[in-house]
Short mmCIF file of C-alpha atoms and ligand atoms in Angstrom, two decimals:
data_model
loop_
_atom_site.label_atom_id
_atom_site.label_comp_id
_atom_site.label_asym_id
_atom_site.label_seq_id
_atom_site.Cartn_x
_atom_site.Cartn_y
_atom_site.Cartn_z
CA MET M 16 50.90 18.46 -102.78
CA THR M 17 51.17 17.32 -99.21
CA HIS M 18 47.91 17.40 -97.37
CA ALA M 19 47.27 19.31 -94.18
CA THR M 20 47.37 17.46 -90.88
CA LEU M 21 45.16 18.28 -87.96
CA PRO M 22 47.10 20.46 -85.46
CA GLU M 23 48.00 18.73 -82.18
CA ALA M 24 46.86 21.65 -80.08
CA GLY M 25 43.78 23.72 -80.57
CA THR M 26 43.80 27.43 -81.38
CA SER M 27 41.71 30.13 -79.79
CA TRP M 28 38.62 31.30 -81.63
CA PRO M 29 39.72 34.96 -81.95
CA GLU M 30 42.94 33.88 -83.60
CA LEU M 31 41.12 31.50 -85.93
CA LYS M 32 38.67 34.17 -86.84
CA ASP M 33 41.50 36.50 -87.84
CA ARG M 34 43.04 33.76 -89.91
CA MET M 35 39.77 33.05 -91.70
CA VAL M 36 39.34 36.70 -92.50
CA ALA M 37 42.87 36.66 -93.90
CA TYR M 38 42.02 33.59 -96.01
CA ALA M 39 39.13 35.58 -97.45
CA SER M 40 41.34 38.44 -98.60
CA GLY M 41 41.56 36.93 -102.08
CA ASP M 42 37.81 36.38 -102.40
CA VAL M 43 35.55 38.57 -104.47
CA ARG M 44 34.21 41.50 -102.45
CA TRP M 45 30.60 40.77 -103.29
CA ARG M 46 29.19 43.14 -100.67
CA GLU M 47 30.51 46.02 -102.77
CA GLY M 48 28.23 44.90 -105.58
CA ARG M 49 30.84 43.96 -108.19
CA THR M 50 29.98 40.26 -108.24
CA ALA M 51 27.15 39.14 -110.54
CA VAL M 52 27.35 35.38 -110.15
CA TYR M 53 27.24 32.95 -107.18
CA VAL M 54 25.87 35.44 -104.60
CA PHE M 55 22.44 37.05 -104.29
CA ASN M 56 22.89 40.27 -102.40
CA ALA M 57 19.73 41.76 -100.93
CA GLY M 58 21.69 44.02 -98.61
CA PRO M 59 23.00 43.93 -95.02
CA GLU M 60 19.58 43.80 -93.32
CA VAL M 61 18.60 40.57 -95.05
CA GLU M 62 22.09 39.16 -94.46
CA GLN M 63 21.69 39.76 -90.75
CA VAL M 64 18.29 38.03 -90.62
CA GLN M 65 19.75 35.05 -92.53
CA LYS M 66 22.68 34.78 -90.21
CA GLU M 67 20.84 35.07 -86.91
CA ALA M 68 17.96 32.84 -87.98
CA TYR M 69 20.45 30.25 -89.21
CA ALA M 70 22.37 30.33 -85.94
CA LEU M 71 19.19 29.80 -83.91
CA PHE M 72 18.65 26.37 -85.49
CA GLN M 73 22.12 25.44 -86.70
CA SER M 74 22.34 22.28 -84.57
CA GLU M 75 18.77 21.14 -85.11
CA ASN M 76 18.12 18.45 -87.70
CA GLY M 77 15.32 18.46 -90.25
CA LEU M 78 15.66 14.67 -90.45
CA GLY M 79 13.67 14.45 -87.22
CA PRO M 80 10.34 16.26 -87.57
CA ALA M 81 9.02 14.53 -84.45
CA ALA M 82 11.94 15.86 -82.42
CA PHE M 83 11.79 19.31 -84.01
CA PRO M 84 8.20 20.28 -84.70
CA SER M 85 9.58 23.83 -85.04
CA LEU M 86 11.43 22.91 -88.24
CA LYS M 87 8.49 20.88 -89.54
CA ARG M 88 6.23 23.89 -89.05
CA MET M 89 8.65 26.31 -90.68
CA GLU M 90 9.14 23.94 -93.62
CA GLU M 91 5.39 23.56 -94.12
CA GLU M 92 4.94 27.31 -94.05
CA VAL M 93 7.78 27.96 -96.52
CA VAL M 94 6.45 25.24 -98.84
CA GLY M 95 3.00 26.83 -98.57
CA PHE M 96 4.41 30.25 -99.51
CA GLY M 97 6.04 28.72 -102.60
CA LEU M 98 2.98 26.73 -103.65
CA SER M 99 0.71 29.74 -103.43
CA LEU M 100 3.15 32.00 -105.30
CA LEU M 101 3.37 29.41 -108.08
CA HIS M 102 -0.37 28.83 -108.60
CA ALA M 103 -0.31 25.31 -107.25
CA PRO M 104 -3.77 23.71 -107.03
CA GLU M 105 -5.40 22.40 -103.87
CA GLY M 106 -3.66 19.18 -102.85
CA ALA M 107 -0.25 20.15 -104.26
CA ALA M 108 2.77 19.37 -102.09
CA GLY M 109 6.47 20.06 -101.74
CA THR M 110 9.61 19.87 -99.66
CA ILE M 111 12.64 21.98 -98.82
CA THR M 112 15.81 20.49 -100.29
CA SER M 113 19.48 21.42 -100.03
CA GLY M 114 19.59 23.21 -103.40
CA GLY M 115 18.49 23.24 -106.99
CA THR M 116 20.47 20.14 -107.89
CA ASP M 117 18.79 18.25 -105.05
CA SER M 118 15.34 19.50 -106.12
CA ILE M 119 15.93 18.49 -109.74
CA THR M 120 17.35 15.11 -108.77
CA MET M 121 14.36 14.35 -106.56
CA ALA M 122 11.85 15.50 -109.19
CA LEU M 123 13.51 13.20 -111.71
CA LYS M 124 13.47 10.30 -109.25
CA ALA M 125 9.75 10.87 -108.70
CA ALA M 126 9.06 11.11 -112.44
CA ARG M 127 11.05 7.92 -113.09
CA ASP M 128 9.36 5.94 -110.33
CA PHE M 129 5.98 7.26 -111.46
CA ALA M 130 6.68 6.12 -115.03
CA ARG M 131 7.73 2.69 -113.82
CA LYS M 132 4.69 2.27 -111.66
CA ALA M 133 1.89 4.11 -113.48
CA ARG M 134 3.05 3.31 -117.00
CA GLY M 135 4.73 -0.02 -116.29
CA LEU M 136 7.96 1.12 -117.98
CA THR M 137 11.04 -1.06 -117.67
CA GLY M 138 14.42 -0.92 -119.42
CA PRO M 139 16.15 2.18 -120.78
CA LEU M 140 14.52 5.52 -120.08
CA ASN M 141 15.17 9.05 -121.29
CA ILE M 142 14.42 12.70 -120.61
CA VAL M 143 14.04 15.45 -123.20
CA ILE M 144 15.43 18.84 -122.23
CA PRO M 145 16.28 22.00 -124.16
CA ARG M 146 19.95 22.74 -124.84
CA SER M 147 19.79 25.59 -122.31
CA ALA M 148 18.64 23.42 -119.36
CA HIS M 149 20.88 23.25 -116.30
CA PRO M 150 23.51 20.45 -116.07
CA ALA M 151 21.82 19.33 -112.84
CA PHE M 152 19.49 17.31 -115.11
CA ASP M 153 22.49 15.54 -116.66
CA LYS M 154 23.94 14.85 -113.22
CA ALA M 155 20.65 13.43 -111.94
CA ALA M 156 20.19 11.39 -115.12
CA ALA M 157 23.76 10.07 -114.86
CA LEU M 158 23.05 8.91 -111.30
CA MET M 159 19.92 7.09 -112.44
CA GLU M 160 21.34 5.85 -115.76
CA ILE M 161 18.74 7.76 -117.74
CA GLU M 162 19.56 9.02 -121.24
CA VAL M 163 19.46 12.80 -121.76
CA ARG M 164 18.22 14.15 -125.09
CA ARG M 165 19.09 17.84 -125.41
CA THR M 166 17.15 19.51 -128.20
CA PRO M 167 18.15 22.60 -130.24
CA LEU M 168 16.82 26.00 -129.23
CA LYS M 169 14.72 28.40 -131.27
CA ASP M 170 15.53 32.06 -130.58
CA TYR M 171 17.37 30.90 -127.42
CA LEU M 172 14.19 29.22 -126.12
CA ALA M 173 13.06 25.62 -125.80
CA ASP M 174 11.52 24.52 -129.10
CA PRO M 175 8.39 22.44 -128.35
CA GLU M 176 8.45 20.92 -131.85
CA ALA M 177 12.01 19.67 -131.47
CA MET M 178 11.14 18.33 -128.04
CA ALA M 179 8.02 16.58 -129.36
CA ALA M 180 10.15 14.92 -132.02
CA ALA M 181 12.75 13.78 -129.49
CA ALA M 182 10.27 12.34 -126.99
CA ASP M 183 9.10 8.76 -127.25
CA ASP M 184 7.31 6.15 -125.16
CA ARG M 185 10.37 5.84 -122.92
CA THR M 186 10.48 9.54 -122.02
CA VAL M 187 9.92 10.01 -118.30
CA MET M 188 10.29 13.81 -118.19
CA ILE M 189 10.35 16.88 -120.40
CA VAL M 190 11.71 20.17 -119.09
CA GLY M 191 11.23 23.88 -119.49
CA SER M 192 13.15 26.55 -117.57
CA ALA M 193 11.76 29.72 -116.01
CA PRO M 194 14.18 31.17 -116.80
CA ASN M 195 17.10 29.23 -118.24
CA PHE M 196 20.47 30.13 -116.78
CA PRO M 197 22.59 30.93 -119.89
CA TYR M 198 20.20 33.55 -121.35
CA GLY M 199 17.78 34.32 -118.52
CA LEU M 200 14.77 33.64 -120.75
CA ILE M 201 11.50 31.95 -119.82
CA ASP M 202 10.79 28.93 -122.03
CA PRO M 203 7.32 28.64 -123.66
CA VAL M 204 5.84 26.69 -120.78
CA ALA M 205 2.24 27.00 -122.07
CA GLU M 206 3.22 25.21 -125.28
CA LEU M 207 5.28 22.62 -123.44
CA SER M 208 2.28 22.06 -121.20
CA LYS M 209 0.12 21.31 -124.25
CA LEU M 210 2.69 18.85 -125.50
CA ALA M 211 2.82 17.21 -122.06
CA GLU M 212 -0.95 16.87 -121.94
CA GLN M 213 -1.26 15.56 -125.50
CA ARG M 214 1.40 12.92 -124.98
CA ASP M 215 0.84 12.26 -121.28
CA LEU M 216 4.40 13.36 -120.45
CA TRP M 217 5.71 14.62 -117.10
CA LEU M 218 6.60 18.30 -117.51
CA HIS M 219 9.05 19.72 -114.95
CA VAL M 220 9.56 23.48 -114.86
CA ASP M 221 12.99 24.40 -113.58
CA ALA M 222 12.35 27.70 -111.82
CA CYS M 223 15.45 27.35 -109.65
CA VAL M 224 16.59 30.87 -110.46
CA GLY M 225 13.21 32.42 -111.25
CA GLY M 226 10.72 30.80 -108.91
CA TYR M 227 10.95 33.47 -106.24
CA LEU M 228 11.59 36.31 -108.69
CA ALA M 229 9.09 35.97 -111.55
CA PRO M 230 5.92 36.09 -109.39
CA PHE M 231 6.95 39.44 -107.91
CA VAL M 232 8.13 40.87 -111.22
CA ARG M 233 4.68 40.00 -112.56
CA MET M 234 3.01 41.68 -109.56
CA ASN M 235 5.09 44.75 -110.38
CA GLY M 236 3.40 44.85 -113.77
CA ALA M 237 5.65 42.92 -116.18
CA ASP M 238 3.98 40.77 -118.80
CA ILE M 239 5.38 37.44 -117.62
CA PRO M 240 3.98 34.48 -119.61
CA PRO M 241 2.54 31.44 -117.79
CA PHE M 242 5.44 29.46 -116.35
CA ASP M 243 4.17 27.65 -113.26
CA PHE M 244 1.34 25.29 -112.15
CA GLU M 245 -1.04 27.68 -113.90
CA ALA M 246 -0.10 25.63 -116.99
CA PRO M 247 -2.04 22.39 -116.43
CA GLY M 248 0.64 20.06 -117.84
CA VAL M 249 3.22 21.06 -115.23
CA ARG M 250 3.64 18.21 -112.78
CA SER M 251 6.68 19.37 -110.81
CA MET M 252 8.78 22.48 -110.26
CA SER M 253 12.08 23.42 -108.66
CA ALA M 254 12.57 26.88 -107.09
CA ASP M 255 15.66 27.86 -105.12
CA LEU M 256 15.23 29.73 -101.87
CA HIS M 257 18.95 30.48 -101.80
CA LYS M 258 18.78 32.41 -105.07
CA TYR M 259 16.15 35.14 -105.47
CA GLY M 260 14.43 33.97 -102.28
CA TYR M 261 17.48 35.55 -100.57
CA ALA M 262 17.67 32.69 -98.06
CA ALA M 263 20.97 31.34 -96.69
CA LYS M 264 22.65 28.80 -98.94
CA GLY M 265 21.53 25.18 -98.77
CA ALA M 266 17.83 25.79 -99.40
CA SER M 267 15.61 25.10 -102.39
CA THR M 268 12.06 23.86 -102.86
CA VAL M 269 10.66 21.07 -105.02
CA PHE M 270 6.93 21.03 -105.70
CA PHE M 271 4.46 18.50 -107.13
CA ARG M 272 0.97 19.02 -108.52
CA SER M 273 -0.40 16.45 -106.07
CA GLN M 274 0.51 14.57 -102.92
CA GLU M 275 0.26 11.34 -104.99
CA LEU M 276 3.02 12.52 -107.34
CA LYS M 277 5.17 13.73 -104.45
CA ALA M 278 4.91 10.29 -102.84
CA PHE M 279 7.12 8.91 -105.64
CA MET M 280 9.97 11.07 -104.35
CA THR M 281 10.02 9.80 -100.77
CA PHE M 282 12.48 7.09 -99.80
CA ASP M 283 11.03 4.80 -97.15
CA PHE M 284 13.30 2.05 -95.83
CA ARG M 285 13.16 -0.39 -92.93
CA ASP M 286 15.21 -3.46 -93.92
CA TRP M 287 18.15 -2.89 -91.54
CA PRO M 288 18.59 -3.01 -87.76
CA GLY M 289 18.20 0.76 -87.29
CA GLY M 290 14.44 0.90 -87.75
CA ARG M 291 12.34 2.69 -90.33
CA MET M 292 13.96 5.66 -92.07
CA VAL M 293 11.88 7.98 -94.21
CA THR M 294 13.64 10.75 -96.16
CA PRO M 295 11.96 13.03 -98.67
CA THR M 296 15.17 14.34 -100.29
CA LEU M 297 18.67 13.19 -101.17
CA ALA M 298 19.99 14.19 -97.74
CA GLY M 299 19.75 12.27 -94.52
CA THR M 300 20.62 14.89 -91.95
CA ARG M 301 19.08 18.19 -92.97
CA PRO M 302 20.49 21.47 -91.61
CA GLY M 303 17.87 23.14 -89.46
CA GLY M 304 19.52 26.51 -90.10
CA ALA M 305 18.82 26.38 -93.82
CA ILE M 306 15.12 25.91 -93.06
CA SER M 307 14.92 28.55 -90.31
CA ALA M 308 16.86 31.14 -92.33
CA ALA M 309 14.53 30.66 -95.31
CA TRP M 310 11.48 30.98 -93.08
CA ALA M 311 12.83 34.11 -91.40
CA VAL M 312 13.89 35.90 -94.59
CA MET M 313 10.56 35.20 -96.28
CA ASN M 314 8.60 36.52 -93.35
CA PHE M 315 10.99 39.44 -92.93
CA LEU M 316 10.48 40.53 -96.54
CA GLY M 317 6.86 39.63 -97.15
CA VAL M 318 5.28 40.35 -100.53
CA GLU M 319 6.11 44.04 -100.19
CA GLY M 320 9.77 43.43 -99.40
CA TYR M 321 10.15 41.03 -102.32
CA ARG M 322 8.35 43.32 -104.72
CA ALA M 323 10.61 46.21 -103.78
CA ARG M 324 13.84 44.18 -104.09
CA GLN M 325 12.83 42.38 -107.27
CA GLY M 326 11.88 45.79 -108.68
CA ARG M 327 15.46 46.87 -108.10
CA VAL M 328 16.76 43.74 -109.81
CA VAL M 329 14.67 44.55 -112.86
CA ALA M 330 15.72 48.21 -112.75
CA ALA M 331 19.37 47.15 -112.73
CA ARG M 332 18.77 44.84 -115.68
CA GLU M 333 16.93 47.49 -117.66
CA ALA M 334 19.65 50.09 -117.05
CA ILE M 335 22.38 47.67 -118.10
CA GLU M 336 20.35 46.45 -121.06
CA ALA M 337 19.94 50.00 -122.38
CA GLY M 338 23.59 50.82 -121.71
CA VAL M 339 25.05 47.79 -123.47
CA LYS M 340 22.76 48.23 -126.46
CA ALA M 341 24.04 51.78 -126.78
CA MET M 342 27.57 50.31 -126.88
CA GLY M 343 26.65 48.10 -129.81
CA PHE M 344 26.03 44.85 -127.94
CA THR M 345 23.14 42.56 -128.83
CA VAL M 346 21.07 41.33 -125.90
CA LEU M 347 20.21 37.66 -126.46
CA GLY M 348 16.44 37.24 -126.57
CA ARG M 349 14.12 39.36 -124.45
CA PRO M 350 15.10 38.89 -120.80
CA GLN M 351 12.43 39.86 -118.25
CA LEU M 352 14.01 38.86 -114.95
CA GLY M 353 17.46 39.23 -113.37
CA LEU M 354 19.72 37.44 -115.84
CA ILE M 355 21.03 38.93 -119.04
CA ALA M 356 23.53 37.86 -121.71
CA PHE M 357 24.88 40.19 -124.40
CA SER M 358 27.30 39.71 -127.24
CA ARG M 359 29.31 41.71 -129.76
CA PRO M 360 30.89 39.50 -132.39
CA ASP M 361 33.67 41.98 -133.22
CA LEU M 362 35.02 41.79 -129.65
CA ASP M 363 37.04 39.19 -127.83
CA ILE M 364 34.50 38.64 -125.06
CA LEU M 365 36.99 36.87 -122.79
CA ALA M 366 39.36 39.82 -123.09
CA VAL M 367 36.57 42.21 -122.13
CA TRP M 368 35.67 39.90 -119.24
CA GLY M 369 39.32 39.94 -118.11
CA LYS M 370 39.50 43.74 -118.22
CA LEU M 371 36.33 43.98 -116.14
CA ARG M 372 37.90 41.54 -113.69
CA GLU M 373 40.80 43.98 -113.30
CA LYS M 374 38.26 46.57 -112.17
CA GLY M 375 36.89 44.14 -109.60
CA TRP M 376 33.87 42.85 -111.56
CA PHE M 377 33.35 39.12 -111.21
CA THR M 378 30.72 38.17 -113.73
CA GLY M 379 29.67 35.28 -115.95
CA ILE M 380 30.10 34.10 -119.52
CA THR M 381 27.61 32.50 -121.89
CA THR M 382 29.26 30.44 -124.62
CA GLU M 383 26.70 30.06 -127.45
CA PRO M 384 27.34 32.71 -128.71
CA LYS M 385 30.21 34.07 -126.60
CA SER M 386 28.60 36.70 -124.40
CA LEU M 387 28.94 38.52 -121.15
CA HIS M 388 26.48 37.21 -118.58
CA LEU M 389 25.13 38.89 -115.45
CA MET M 390 23.00 37.54 -112.64
CA LEU M 391 21.78 40.69 -110.94
CA SER M 392 20.86 41.39 -107.34
CA PRO M 393 18.99 44.35 -105.84
CA VAL M 394 22.34 45.91 -104.92
CA HIS M 395 23.27 46.17 -108.60
CA ALA M 396 20.74 48.93 -109.10
CA ASP M 397 23.25 51.15 -107.31
CA VAL M 398 26.26 50.13 -109.39
CA ALA M 399 24.75 49.75 -112.88
CA ALA M 400 26.19 53.10 -114.02
CA ALA M 401 29.64 52.21 -112.67
CA TYR M 402 29.47 48.85 -114.48
CA LEU M 403 28.59 50.49 -117.77
CA GLU M 404 31.44 52.96 -117.38
CA ASP M 405 33.93 50.17 -116.71
CA LEU M 406 32.50 48.11 -119.55
CA ALA M 407 33.05 50.99 -121.96
CA TRP M 408 36.64 51.18 -120.74
CA ALA M 409 37.08 47.42 -121.02
CA VAL M 410 35.73 47.41 -124.58
CA GLU M 411 38.15 50.17 -125.55
CA GLN M 412 41.06 48.38 -123.88
CA SER M 413 40.40 45.05 -125.52
CA ALA M 414 39.58 46.23 -129.03
CA GLY M 415 41.92 44.31 -131.30
CA ALA M 416 43.22 42.20 -128.41
CA THR M 417 44.45 38.66 -128.91
CA PRO M 418 42.38 36.00 -127.14
CA ALA M 419 42.88 36.49 -123.41
CA GLU M 420 43.99 34.04 -120.80
CA ALA M 421 40.98 35.00 -118.72
CA ARG M 422 39.33 32.01 -117.21
CA TYR M 423 35.86 31.88 -115.86
CA SER M 424 35.48 30.08 -112.52
C1 PLP O 515 21.17 27.44 -109.99
C2 PLP O 515 20.35 26.64 -110.94
C3 PLP O 515 20.19 25.27 -110.77
C4 PLP O 515 20.96 24.46 -109.76
O1 PLP O 515 20.81 24.91 -108.47
P1 PLP O 515 21.93 24.68 -107.34
O2 PLP O 515 21.29 25.28 -106.15
O3 PLP O 515 23.17 25.41 -107.79
O4 PLP O 515 22.16 23.22 -107.22
C5 PLP O 515 19.34 24.63 -111.64
N1 PLP O 515 18.69 25.29 -112.61
C6 PLP O 515 18.84 26.61 -112.80
C7 PLP O 515 18.10 27.28 -113.91
C8 PLP O 515 19.68 27.33 -111.98
O5 PLP O 515 19.85 28.64 -112.19
#
């Protein structure tokens, strides 16, 4: 493939805009509500707030808090919102990062540096994570040459016994998810917390997808088990603003039980001619727009706005859960939030997925066991019935089908 070369002459913005819109003609039409992966759709009002708030600070740089006290203030407020929603104690601290992978990477760096300093560890290190944990842990561990020990699940959840057996005196972090991505289930964080306290292990709770959803679902009356700093063994957490926080993409939060623990994350360097450079996250330059959009959306929604939208997410999940059970599917575990996976061993799941794709549904797949996977947004409350109708059609169409060519992602 020959690569593109930069045009000699520039092109007018209106023409470029038309071309970009044309480029997008093959993209999923997520605003219509038929996409249940990649995009969190809280409706056009929230999208407008995101967009305008982003544009206001799109050239400003979070790398320079002294130059942009506005961004520093917005970041502190957003971090405060997150800490208070997640039962963080007095003295806890956090930072906005570029995404869940960034948050997880920085939490692992902090845990590793803490282990080296506080426990005097040298040589090979490891982390112990359940099989359902996000690959961001493997990526971060690969960067830092840390061994990853993935332990088997029990009823699709982290198994504290298996994790206890896998951990040793070189374990710098154990992980629980709230919820995990493949099944949407909240790991037994209270039990993992006990293990962490007994063995003096660093417990990270990955609430990337649930951190800004679970607190409101609980406020709406669901019996959500302890999953955050309420469990005393939790030392750090990741929670993505750009997922169920409905912020513009490029925004997550990473939190630590104390300022002392957070200090292990910060990179502070001065041995070059450019002067001292202090960066809390993986990034150097940090997009001001990601910070301002998160701040604006959170204040726009408030607790009431989140409760209402997260209530719709749960309503969508409950409607789909009931509908797929009636069609003979088994829902994996007992999901309580916005993710759900369901299987039917007699069906070719990829064929069903492909048929749904024909009807414009772009959704996910879970592989163990092969299942359909949905990550639901408030907008899905309006299309749950249409989904179930098309699913029934897709099941009928693919009964007895040979394995499909359908490819996910
Ligand atoms: C999305 C997600 C991540 C990674 O977040 P990115 O923002 O995509 O980097 C990590 N853990 C869980 C459970 C997630 O759902």
